[in-house]
Structure formats: C-alpha cells, structure tokens
XYZ file of C-alpha atoms in Angstrom:
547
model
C 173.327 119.970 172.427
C 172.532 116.435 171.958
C 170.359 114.984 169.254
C 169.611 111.606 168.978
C 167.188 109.597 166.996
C 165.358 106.640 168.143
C 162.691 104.445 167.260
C 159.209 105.525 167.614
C 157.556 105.860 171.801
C 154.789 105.056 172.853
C 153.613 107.867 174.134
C 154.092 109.968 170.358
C 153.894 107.499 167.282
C 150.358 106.314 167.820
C 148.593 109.831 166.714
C 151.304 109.997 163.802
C 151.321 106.620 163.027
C 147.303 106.212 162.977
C 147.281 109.473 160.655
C 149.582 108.476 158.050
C 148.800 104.434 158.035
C 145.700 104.394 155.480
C 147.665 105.051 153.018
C 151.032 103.473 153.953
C 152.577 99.631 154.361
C 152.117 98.675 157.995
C 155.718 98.138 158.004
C 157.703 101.057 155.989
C 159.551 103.495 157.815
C 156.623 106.059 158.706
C 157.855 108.352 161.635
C 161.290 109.272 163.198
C 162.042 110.599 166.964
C 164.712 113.569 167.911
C 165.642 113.551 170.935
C 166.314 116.965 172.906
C 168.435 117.312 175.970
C 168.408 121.248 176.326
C 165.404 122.435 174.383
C 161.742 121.750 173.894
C 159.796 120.006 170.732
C 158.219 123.168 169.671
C 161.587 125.432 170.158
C 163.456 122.740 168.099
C 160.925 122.523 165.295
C 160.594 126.229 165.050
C 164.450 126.035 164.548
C 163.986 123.524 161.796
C 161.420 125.828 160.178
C 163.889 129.180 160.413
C 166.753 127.147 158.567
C 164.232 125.987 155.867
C 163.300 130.005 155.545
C 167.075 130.527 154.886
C 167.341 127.972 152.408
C 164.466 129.278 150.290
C 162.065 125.886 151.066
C 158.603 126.354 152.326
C 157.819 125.712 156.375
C 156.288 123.231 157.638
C 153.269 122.629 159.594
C 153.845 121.845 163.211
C 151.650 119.881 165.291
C 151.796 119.631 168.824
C 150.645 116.528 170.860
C 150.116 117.982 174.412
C 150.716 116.708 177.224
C 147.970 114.095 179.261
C 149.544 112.882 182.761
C 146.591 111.157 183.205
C 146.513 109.273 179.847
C 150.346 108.636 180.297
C 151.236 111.246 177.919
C 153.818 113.333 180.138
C 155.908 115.238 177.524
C 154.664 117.198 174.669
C 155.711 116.723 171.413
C 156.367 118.492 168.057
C 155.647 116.908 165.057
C 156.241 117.478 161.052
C 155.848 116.185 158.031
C 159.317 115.976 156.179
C 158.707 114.016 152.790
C 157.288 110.817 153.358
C 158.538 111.023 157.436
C 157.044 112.153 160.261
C 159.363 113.290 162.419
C 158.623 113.688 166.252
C 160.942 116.204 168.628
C 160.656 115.721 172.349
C 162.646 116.226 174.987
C 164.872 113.167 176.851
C 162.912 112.274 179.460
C 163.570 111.114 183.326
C 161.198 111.095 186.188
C 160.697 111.006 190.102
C 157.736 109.207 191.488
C 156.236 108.900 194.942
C 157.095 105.366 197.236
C 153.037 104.595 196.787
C 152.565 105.420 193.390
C 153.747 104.771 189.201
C 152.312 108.401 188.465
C 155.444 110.632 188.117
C 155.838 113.446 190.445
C 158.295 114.978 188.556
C 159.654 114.872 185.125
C 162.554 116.796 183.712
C 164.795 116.480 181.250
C 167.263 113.418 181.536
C 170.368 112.116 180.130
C 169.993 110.082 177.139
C 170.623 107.209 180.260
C 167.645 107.871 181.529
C 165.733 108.180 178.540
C 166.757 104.952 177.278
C 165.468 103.121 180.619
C 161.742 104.514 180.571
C 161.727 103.657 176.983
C 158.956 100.851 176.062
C 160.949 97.938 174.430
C 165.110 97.321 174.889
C 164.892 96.782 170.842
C 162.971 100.915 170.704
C 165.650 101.832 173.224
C 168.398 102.471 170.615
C 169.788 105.554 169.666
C 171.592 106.849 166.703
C 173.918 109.254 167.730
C 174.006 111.887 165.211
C 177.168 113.349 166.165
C 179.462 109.953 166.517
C 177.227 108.105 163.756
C 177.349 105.532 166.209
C 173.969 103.140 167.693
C 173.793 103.757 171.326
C 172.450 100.598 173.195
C 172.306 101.929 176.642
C 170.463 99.553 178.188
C 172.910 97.198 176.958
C 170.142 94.648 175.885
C 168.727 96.120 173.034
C 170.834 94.603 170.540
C 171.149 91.325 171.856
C 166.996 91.373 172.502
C 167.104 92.089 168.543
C 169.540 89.639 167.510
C 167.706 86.660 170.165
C 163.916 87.607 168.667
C 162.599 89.076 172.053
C 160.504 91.635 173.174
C 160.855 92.675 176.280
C 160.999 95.829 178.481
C 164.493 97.922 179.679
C 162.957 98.321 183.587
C 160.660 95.706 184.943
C 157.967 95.374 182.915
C 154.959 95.995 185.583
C 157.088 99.287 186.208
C 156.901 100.001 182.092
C 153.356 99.200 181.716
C 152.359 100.830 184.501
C 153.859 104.046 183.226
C 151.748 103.705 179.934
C 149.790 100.691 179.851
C 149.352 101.094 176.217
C 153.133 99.550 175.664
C 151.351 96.146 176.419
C 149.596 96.402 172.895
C 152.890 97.740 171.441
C 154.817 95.055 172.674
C 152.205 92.759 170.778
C 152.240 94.661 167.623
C 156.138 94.219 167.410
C 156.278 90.873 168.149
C 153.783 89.927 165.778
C 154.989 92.127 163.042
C 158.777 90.687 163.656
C 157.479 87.126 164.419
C 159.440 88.003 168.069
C 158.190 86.160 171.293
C 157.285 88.032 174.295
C 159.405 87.233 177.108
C 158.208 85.198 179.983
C 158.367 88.265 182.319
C 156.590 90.481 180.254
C 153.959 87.705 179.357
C 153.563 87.214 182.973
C 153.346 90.938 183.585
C 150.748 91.794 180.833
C 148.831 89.235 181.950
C 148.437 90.657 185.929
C 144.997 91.928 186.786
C 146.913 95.031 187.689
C 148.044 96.131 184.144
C 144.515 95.082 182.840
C 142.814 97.344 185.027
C 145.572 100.199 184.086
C 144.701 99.262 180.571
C 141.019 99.838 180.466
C 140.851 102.947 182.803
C 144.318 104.660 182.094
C 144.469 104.614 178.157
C 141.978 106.176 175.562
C 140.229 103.663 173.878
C 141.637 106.131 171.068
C 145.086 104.807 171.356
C 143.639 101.457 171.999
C 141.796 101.504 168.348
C 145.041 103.027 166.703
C 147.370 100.095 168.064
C 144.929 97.560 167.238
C 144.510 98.823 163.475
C 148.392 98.715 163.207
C 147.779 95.231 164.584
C 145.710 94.098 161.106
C 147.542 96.487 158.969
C 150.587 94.604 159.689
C 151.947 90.998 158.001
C 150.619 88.621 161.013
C 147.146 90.116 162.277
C 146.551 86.627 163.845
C 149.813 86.356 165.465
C 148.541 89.560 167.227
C 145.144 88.852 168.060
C 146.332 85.354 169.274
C 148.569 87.172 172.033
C 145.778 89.674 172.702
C 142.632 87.089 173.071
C 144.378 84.071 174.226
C 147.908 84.496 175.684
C 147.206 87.196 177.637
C 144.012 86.990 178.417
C 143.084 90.913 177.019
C 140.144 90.242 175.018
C 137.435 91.722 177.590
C 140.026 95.285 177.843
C 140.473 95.280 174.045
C 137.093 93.819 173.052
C 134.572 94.245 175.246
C 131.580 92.558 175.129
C 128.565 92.804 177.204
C 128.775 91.648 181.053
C 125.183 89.722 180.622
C 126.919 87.452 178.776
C 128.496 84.706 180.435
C 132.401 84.404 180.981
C 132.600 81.573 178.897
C 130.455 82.734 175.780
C 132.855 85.460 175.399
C 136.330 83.402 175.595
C 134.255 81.562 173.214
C 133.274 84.400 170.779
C 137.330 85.148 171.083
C 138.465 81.691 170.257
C 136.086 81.491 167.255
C 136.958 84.892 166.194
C 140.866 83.534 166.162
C 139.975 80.193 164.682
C 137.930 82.170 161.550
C 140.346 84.622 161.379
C 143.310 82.181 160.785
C 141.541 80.791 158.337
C 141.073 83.602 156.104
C 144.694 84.518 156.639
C 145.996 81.434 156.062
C 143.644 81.231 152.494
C 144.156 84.312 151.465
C 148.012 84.660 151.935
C 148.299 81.102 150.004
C 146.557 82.303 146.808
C 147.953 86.090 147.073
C 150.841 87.615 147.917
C 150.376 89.532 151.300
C 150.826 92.830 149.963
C 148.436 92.627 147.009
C 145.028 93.577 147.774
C 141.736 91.547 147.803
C 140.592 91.359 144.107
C 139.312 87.907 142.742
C 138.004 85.117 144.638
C 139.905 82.810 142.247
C 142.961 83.423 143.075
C 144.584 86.085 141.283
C 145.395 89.671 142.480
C 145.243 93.297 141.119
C 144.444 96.900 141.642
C 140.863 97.001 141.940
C 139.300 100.390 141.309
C 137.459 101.180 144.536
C 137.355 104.153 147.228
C 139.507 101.529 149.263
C 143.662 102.075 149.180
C 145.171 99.055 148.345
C 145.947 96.282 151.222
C 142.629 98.257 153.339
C 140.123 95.611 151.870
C 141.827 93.026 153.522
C 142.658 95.164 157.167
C 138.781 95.331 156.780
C 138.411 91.129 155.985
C 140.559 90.338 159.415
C 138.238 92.807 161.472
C 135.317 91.095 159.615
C 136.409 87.564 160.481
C 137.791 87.951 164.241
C 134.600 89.866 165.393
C 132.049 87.204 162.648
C 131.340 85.538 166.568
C 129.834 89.041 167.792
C 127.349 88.927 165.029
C 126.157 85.447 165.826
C 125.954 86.659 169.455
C 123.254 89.711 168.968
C 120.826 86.933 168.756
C 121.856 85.667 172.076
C 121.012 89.060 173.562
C 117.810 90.032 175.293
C 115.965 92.606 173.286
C 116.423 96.239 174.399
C 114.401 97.789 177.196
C 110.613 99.514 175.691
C 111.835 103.356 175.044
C 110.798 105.708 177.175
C 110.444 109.228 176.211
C 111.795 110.826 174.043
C 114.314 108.837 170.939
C 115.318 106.021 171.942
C 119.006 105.274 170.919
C 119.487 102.568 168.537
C 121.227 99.602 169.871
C 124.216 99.159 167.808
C 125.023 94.934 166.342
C 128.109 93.509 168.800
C 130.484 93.712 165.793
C 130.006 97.877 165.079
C 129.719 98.555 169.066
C 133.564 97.102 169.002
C 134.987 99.333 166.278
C 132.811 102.498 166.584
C 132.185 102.008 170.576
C 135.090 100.608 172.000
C 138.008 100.969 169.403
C 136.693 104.381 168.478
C 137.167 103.876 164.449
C 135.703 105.500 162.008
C 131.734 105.114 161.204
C 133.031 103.809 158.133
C 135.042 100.925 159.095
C 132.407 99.643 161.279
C 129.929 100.212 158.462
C 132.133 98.614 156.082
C 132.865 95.442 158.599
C 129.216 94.850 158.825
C 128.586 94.954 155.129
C 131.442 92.114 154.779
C 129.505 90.129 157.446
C 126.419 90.631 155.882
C 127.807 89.693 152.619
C 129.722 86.458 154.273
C 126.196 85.447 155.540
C 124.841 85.655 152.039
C 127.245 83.842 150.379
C 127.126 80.887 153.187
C 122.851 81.052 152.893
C 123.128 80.798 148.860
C 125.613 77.663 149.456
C 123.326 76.270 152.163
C 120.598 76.361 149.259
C 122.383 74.505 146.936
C 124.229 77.379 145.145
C 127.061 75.571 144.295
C 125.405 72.841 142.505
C 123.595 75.532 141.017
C 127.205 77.213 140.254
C 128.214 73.694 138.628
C 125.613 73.616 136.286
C 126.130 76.834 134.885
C 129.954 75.738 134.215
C 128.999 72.467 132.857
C 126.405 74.127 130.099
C 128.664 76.773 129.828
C 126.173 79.292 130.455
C 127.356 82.796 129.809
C 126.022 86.599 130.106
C 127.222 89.448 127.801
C 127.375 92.962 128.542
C 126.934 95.485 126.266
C 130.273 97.156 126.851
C 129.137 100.591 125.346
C 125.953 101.190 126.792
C 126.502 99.286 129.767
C 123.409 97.818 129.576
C 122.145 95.297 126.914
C 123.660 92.408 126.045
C 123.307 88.878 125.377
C 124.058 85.129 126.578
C 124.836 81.524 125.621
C 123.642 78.042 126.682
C 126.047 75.310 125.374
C 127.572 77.954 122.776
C 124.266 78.934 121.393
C 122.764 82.498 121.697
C 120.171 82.841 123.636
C 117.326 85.166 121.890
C 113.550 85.384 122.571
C 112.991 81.785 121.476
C 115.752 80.017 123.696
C 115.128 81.801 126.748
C 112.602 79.714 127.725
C 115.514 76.706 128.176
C 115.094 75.668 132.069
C 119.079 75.531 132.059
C 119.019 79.375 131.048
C 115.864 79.788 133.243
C 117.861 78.186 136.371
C 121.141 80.239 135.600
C 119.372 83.313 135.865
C 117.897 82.836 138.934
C 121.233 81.836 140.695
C 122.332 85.142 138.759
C 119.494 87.317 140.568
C 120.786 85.564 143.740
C 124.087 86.282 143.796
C 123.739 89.832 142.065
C 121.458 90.417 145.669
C 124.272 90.052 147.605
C 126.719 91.718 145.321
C 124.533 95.129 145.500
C 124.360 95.469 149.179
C 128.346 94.964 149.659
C 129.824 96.913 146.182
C 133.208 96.488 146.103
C 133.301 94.404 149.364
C 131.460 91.724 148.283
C 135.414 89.435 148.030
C 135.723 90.159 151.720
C 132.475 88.714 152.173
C 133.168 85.846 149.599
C 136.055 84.750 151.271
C 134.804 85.461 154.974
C 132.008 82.925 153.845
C 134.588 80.287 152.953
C 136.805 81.136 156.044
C 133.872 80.366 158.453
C 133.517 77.136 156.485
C 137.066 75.881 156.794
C 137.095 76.788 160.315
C 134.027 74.360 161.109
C 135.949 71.234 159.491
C 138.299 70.463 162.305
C 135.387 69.590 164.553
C 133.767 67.754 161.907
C 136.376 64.979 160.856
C 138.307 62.844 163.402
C 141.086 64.574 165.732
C 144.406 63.945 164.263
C 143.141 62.836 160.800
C 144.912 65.722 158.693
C 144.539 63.653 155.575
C 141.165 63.881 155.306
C 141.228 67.201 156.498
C 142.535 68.303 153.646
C 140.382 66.201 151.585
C 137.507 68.566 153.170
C 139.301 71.413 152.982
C 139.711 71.191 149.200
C 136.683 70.188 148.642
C 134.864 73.036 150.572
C 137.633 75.686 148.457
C 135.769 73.610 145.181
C 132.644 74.277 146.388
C 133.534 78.142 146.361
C 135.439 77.831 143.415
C 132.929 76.605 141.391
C 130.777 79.789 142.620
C 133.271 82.183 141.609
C 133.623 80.826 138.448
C 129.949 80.935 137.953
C 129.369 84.592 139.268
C 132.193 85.817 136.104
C 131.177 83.834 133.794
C 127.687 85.311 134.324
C 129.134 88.776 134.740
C 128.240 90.018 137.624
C 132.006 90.933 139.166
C 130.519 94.852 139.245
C 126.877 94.306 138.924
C 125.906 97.313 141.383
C 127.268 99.490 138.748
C 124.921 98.175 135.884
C 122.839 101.500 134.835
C 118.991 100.567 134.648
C 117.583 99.984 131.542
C 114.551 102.400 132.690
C 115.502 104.306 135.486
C 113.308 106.681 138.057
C 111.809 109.272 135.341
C 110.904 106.549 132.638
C 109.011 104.815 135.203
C 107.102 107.751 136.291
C 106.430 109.040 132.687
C 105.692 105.130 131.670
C 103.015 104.217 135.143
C 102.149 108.120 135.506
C 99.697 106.535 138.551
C 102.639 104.890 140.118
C 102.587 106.596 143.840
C 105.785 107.316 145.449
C 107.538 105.685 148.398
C 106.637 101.802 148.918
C 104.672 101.511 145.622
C 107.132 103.296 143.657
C 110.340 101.605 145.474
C 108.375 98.078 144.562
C 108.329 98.900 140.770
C 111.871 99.888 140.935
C 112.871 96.987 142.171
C 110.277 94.272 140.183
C 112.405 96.136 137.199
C 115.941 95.370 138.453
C 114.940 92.073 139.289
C 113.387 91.532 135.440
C 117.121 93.261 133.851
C 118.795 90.554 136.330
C 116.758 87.295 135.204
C 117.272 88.764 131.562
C 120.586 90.547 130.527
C 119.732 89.907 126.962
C 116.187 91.938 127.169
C 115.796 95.216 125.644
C 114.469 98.518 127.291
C 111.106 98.262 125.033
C 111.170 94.327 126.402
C 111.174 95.956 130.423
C 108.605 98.792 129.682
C 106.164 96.094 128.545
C 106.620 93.623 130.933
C 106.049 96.741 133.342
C 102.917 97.753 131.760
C 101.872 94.251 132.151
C 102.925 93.782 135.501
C 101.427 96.539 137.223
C 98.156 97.483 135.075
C 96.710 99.437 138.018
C 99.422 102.263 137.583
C 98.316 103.205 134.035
C-alpha cells in the first residue's frame, strides 16, 4: 500500500477547513490529506481507529464527506480530528470523461501520477512519501511554481476549473495569502465566461461562502478581493447584486468596496500588528473580552468595509412590491442578502456586519455634526467622567481639574461634554463590542474619499489630509475614554424596570413604559455624577401624569 500526504484538495478541505477556522490563524497548519491507492477513506480510518483500541487511546469520531458529482465532489472522504489536525483519507484519484463533456464518466482509483495531475494547484500537487521520506513533485512544476511565486494549475487550467470550478477561488486565496501571482493562463482562464457560468451553477454557494471567509481570515483580504472584483471580473458570481441595477453601479459598488476596504487594511495593519485583534481606536492592541475569538472582529471589519457600497445602494432600490396575502417576506439590506443569501454565513455574521455599518454611519453623522470639535473641547478643558468602579454606577467628573458637584454642573463646558457623551454612548449601545469596527470603518470611508478630493498626483498633500482626517478621529477617541464610555452598554441602570414601576405605579407598559426607560438612560448619560435619589426625582418630575 501506498500512503502519501499532500496538501489540502479542493474538493475536501473546505468543510474541514470552514469548521475549524473560527477559532484558528488563517494560516496554521489546520488539515492534512492521506492518500489511498488500494483502500477507501472510511476502511482506512476505521484502521486508524482499531490501532488506537490496541494502544489503549480513545477512537475517534469519523466524518464522512459524501460524494456530489454534480457539485464536483466525486470521491468521498473520511475525516478526523487528531490533536489540533484534521486529517482527510481519500482515495488517489483518476478519471475518464466523455469527448463532449468535463463531467467524469468514470473515476477509479489512480496512480499517485494521476492523482497529482487532477490536483488543483502544481504547488498542492506535492506529495510526501511516507515510505522514502522523500517530496514527490510529479508534475514536475510544483517546486519550481513554489520557488518562482506562481499559482497555476498541473493540466490546463479551463480543464481544472472545469472539473471543480471552486479551485478558481482557491487559486485566489493562495495567492493572496502567499503574495503569489496568478499566472497569465490561469488569469485568462478564470476570467472566461465559461468558468463563470460553471462557477455560479456548479458550486454551492456553501463552498463559495467558506473560501471567501478564508479569503478575510487570511493576512491580505484585499489582495483577494482585488483578484475576485477586479482582475477577474467575479464580483457578480461571488457577490451578487440585484440585475435592476445597472452594470456599471455594481462594478462601481465593487470598486468602492475595494477602495474602503484597503483603507481600513492599510490603517489598521499600520497601528496593529496583523494578528492582534481590534481593541482601541488609538492605536494600541489587546485581548478584549467579548463573545468574538480573537482576529474575528477584524474578519468582520473587512466584510463590513468591502460590502459599506451595498448599504448605500438599498436606497437606490425601488421599494418592494405591496404584499399580497398572507406574510410578506422581509426584504433583507444589500449587505446581509450577500452573507446570509448568497455566501450562506451565519445569521450572525451578517447581523454583526450590519451593526458595524450602522455603527460606521454613526460615527461619520456625529463627525458631520461637528463631533470632533466637540471631541477637542472636551480634551482642551480636560473634561473627565468617573465611574464608580464598585457599584458600577455612580461616579463623578472634572472640568479643568475641578469636581464637578451639584453647583458646577451647570458649567456650559460640562453641559456640552455631556451631550457629545449621550451622543456617542447612542452609538456605542447599538454596536457593544463592535462599536471599533464601526469606529474605524467610519474613518476608512473617510480616507478613501480624499484621493478624489485633492489634485491627482499630489501625494504630499495627500498625506497632509490623510493625517489630518486620522486627527480628526483621534481626537474623538480620546474624548469617548476620557469620558468613559469604552463599555458603556454594560453600565447597570441606576433604576432599572421594577423601580420604575414601583416609583410611576400608572406608568403603562409598552411605548409609555419603553419612553420612561429610556428618558432615564438618557438623564444617567448627561449626568454620571447623579445619584439614584437625583434620577427618581427628576422622574417624578418629568412624567407627573404616571403618579
């Protein structure tokens, strides 16, 4: 018997991969392929399992990823979890097809020749020979292809993507991942209306979503999406947005998408190092403590910022017909339809990509309004909000080093700070611990307008913008600490749901209740240094009818 191992196929990595990548770097060593050449993947892993019974160790769990000729998936495979690997077992592969068509008409298993030739990319069509401890190149252009920086295919591309059209996003995942370039063939191939047709009928837009996350999971997410919504032209297959739109609005959504997207990247990766996650807008990086695994805040920033031109485009779309009978279904924003819709992601991520948006659009209203001047004058009086770190609630501030008590609050610089406090702690609410994504999305869309705004070639005082429009932001985030509002949605109420109902026993519930609820956060916002007896008074006083 033969066993080899080999890099991750196409046809087997993206379920294992797509299961195991929430919680693991984009680019760590995450699955291994066997390669059988007189046995199946089940038969094999059973095997494995019997020698681990003889050795005293638990078995493992075997999962089998049947076959799908008509999703391109012509072999099944047997897959296990062996410490931190996942480790696939299928059989070498080789195929017959019919003079008219790419859809085999036989497959059997082949030499490890064969194999090597249907694999997806020369550099994935080396094999470690387990027996010789040898590498195998047996195309004999893998290990030049690796050496020279290019992805390309062992048979003629058109033949390989035809096979599985998905190895046109794989190729663009490796290349951006190991800053490879396509080669012209293979550009020219992926491109062909042929392979985009194959693409968008042939493949799950299952395995689409999984190679796409990869994609922004990886070190270069605009390297990818560049190849995917410009070079090759796959935007509409990968990203499809409505056909009432107008050719041209989308390539224009795309381009805007890229140019945003870059942006962030680009800011981001210069303040923090690419691996640490998306903590402080000022710079600095650490663990923040959130439902979120580290790096996934920012996976969820490049969706945010490449698909920010989808939410500017609902406007541009007519309003949904008049519902007939029964429910009508709700029409889903541009941005969610791509993840949930077409990339087939989880209800979370596309709820989590909208709150970004919505916190990005926020951010850029509050600067519109002046915020940052606001933000300035805060810094300048060095205006400052205590929490009470025991109670979580109750506190104090400053103005100019001076405590701020029932007297002083009255001082229109206090007055002012708390209002841009109540602003920015709306924001901060809606988007929890997602509200940096949104911060920096907001600055992104920013630097990605000043190109078009200062004269073509001038990068001097592009930069000069640039660094001003980062102060702008700055100045912001130095304000929205210094008034302490980093984890504001977590601030307990100083009277919460029972108090008020005990304290306004007339109070009726829904609307009316939900408006007292909220006139009281707003009052505990504008005035961190109030006391509970402060709010119930102000309450009584506020809504007399309710006693």
């Amino acid at each position: 018997m033969v066993v080899a191992e080999a890099p991750a196929d196409a046809e087997a990595d993206a379920e294992a991969s797509a299961s195991t990548s929430a919680s693991t770097p984009a680019d760590a060593i995450v699955d291994v392929d066997v390669a059988l050449d007189n046995m199946n993947g089940r038969e094999f892993a059973d095997l494995v399992n019997r020698h681990l019974a003889l050795q005293g160790s638990s078995e493992i769990n075997v999962g089998m990823v049947l076959a799908n000729p008509e999703k391109s998936k012509h072999l099944e495979t047997a897959t296990m979890k062996v410490g931190r690997f996942w480790v696939d077992f299928v059989n070498l592969r080789a195929e017959s097809y019919a003079s008219d068509s790419r859809i085999p008409s036989g497959v059997r298993i082949g030499t490890p020749e064969e194999d090597a030739f249907r694999r997806d990319l020369t550099i994935n069509s080396l094999f470690y020979n387990l027996a010789s401890n040898e590498i195998e190149d047996l195309t004999g252009r893998g290990l030049s292809d690796l050496r020279a920086g290019v992805i390309d295919t062992p048979l003629p591309p058109e033949t390989t993507f035809l096979d599985d059209p998905l190895r046109v996003l794989r190729a663009v995942r490796f290349a951006a991942r190991l800053q490879f370039v396509l080669s012209p063939r293979l550009r020219a191939a992926a491109s062909s209306e042929e392979v985009r047709e194959a693409l968008a009928e042939k493949v799950s837009r299952e395995r689409v979503g999984g190679e796409v996350d990869l994609m922004m999971r990886s070190l270069d997410p605009v390297g990818a999406m560049r190849l995917i919504a410009s070079t090759l032209d796959l935007g509409p297959v990968v990203f499809p947005l409505p056909a009432s739109l107008p050719p041209e609005t989308r390539q224009a959504a795309y381009d805007r998408g890229l140019d945003v997207l870059a942006a962030a990247h680009d800011y981001l990766t210069s303040r923090c190092p690419p691996r640490a996650p998306l903590h402080s807008p000022l710079g600095f990086c650490e663990p923040p403590p959130s439902r979120h695994p580290p790096g996934d805040v920012r996976r969820l920033l490049w969706y945010a910022a490449f698909l920010s031109p989808f939410r500017e485009l609902d406007a541009a779309l007519p309003p949904p017909p008049a519902p007939g009978r029964g429910k009508a279904r709700r029409e889903r924003p541009l941005a969610e339809e791509a993840l949930f819709g077409s990339l087939k992601r989880p209800a979370r991520d596309a709820a989590d990509v909208l709150r970004v948006q919505e916190a990005a659009a926020g951010f850029s209203r509050l600067l519109e309004g002046g915020g940052d001047l606001s933000a300035t004058a805060v810094l300048l009086a060095d205006v400052e909000v205590e929490r009470d770190g025991g109670t979580g609630f109750g506190g104090g501030g400053r103005v100019n080093g001076k405590e701020v008590d029932g007297e002083t609050r009255s001082d229109p610089i206090w007055r002012h700070a708390m209002e841009l406090r109540a602003a920015i702690a709306a924001i901060l609410i809606r988007a929890g611990p997602l509200w940096r994504a949104g911060f920096v999305l907001s600055l992104s869309e920013r630097l990605a307008d000043l190109p078009s705004l200062v004269p073509t070639g001038d990068l001097e005082l592009l930069q000069e913008a640039e660094e001003r429009e980062i102060g702008r932001y700055d100045a912001l985030a130095a304000a929205l600490v210094k008034l302490e509002l980093e984890r504001v949605w977590e601030e307990p109420p100083l009277v919460d749901g029972g108090q008020i109902m005990r304290l306004l026993g007339a109070v009726p519930k829904g609307p009316g209740f939900k408006q007292v609820v909220d006139a009281g956060r707003q009052w505990q916002l504008m005035h961190p240094e109030g006391t509970r007896a402060e709010l119930e008074a102000w309450l009584k006083a506020e809504f007399p009818a309710f006693l």
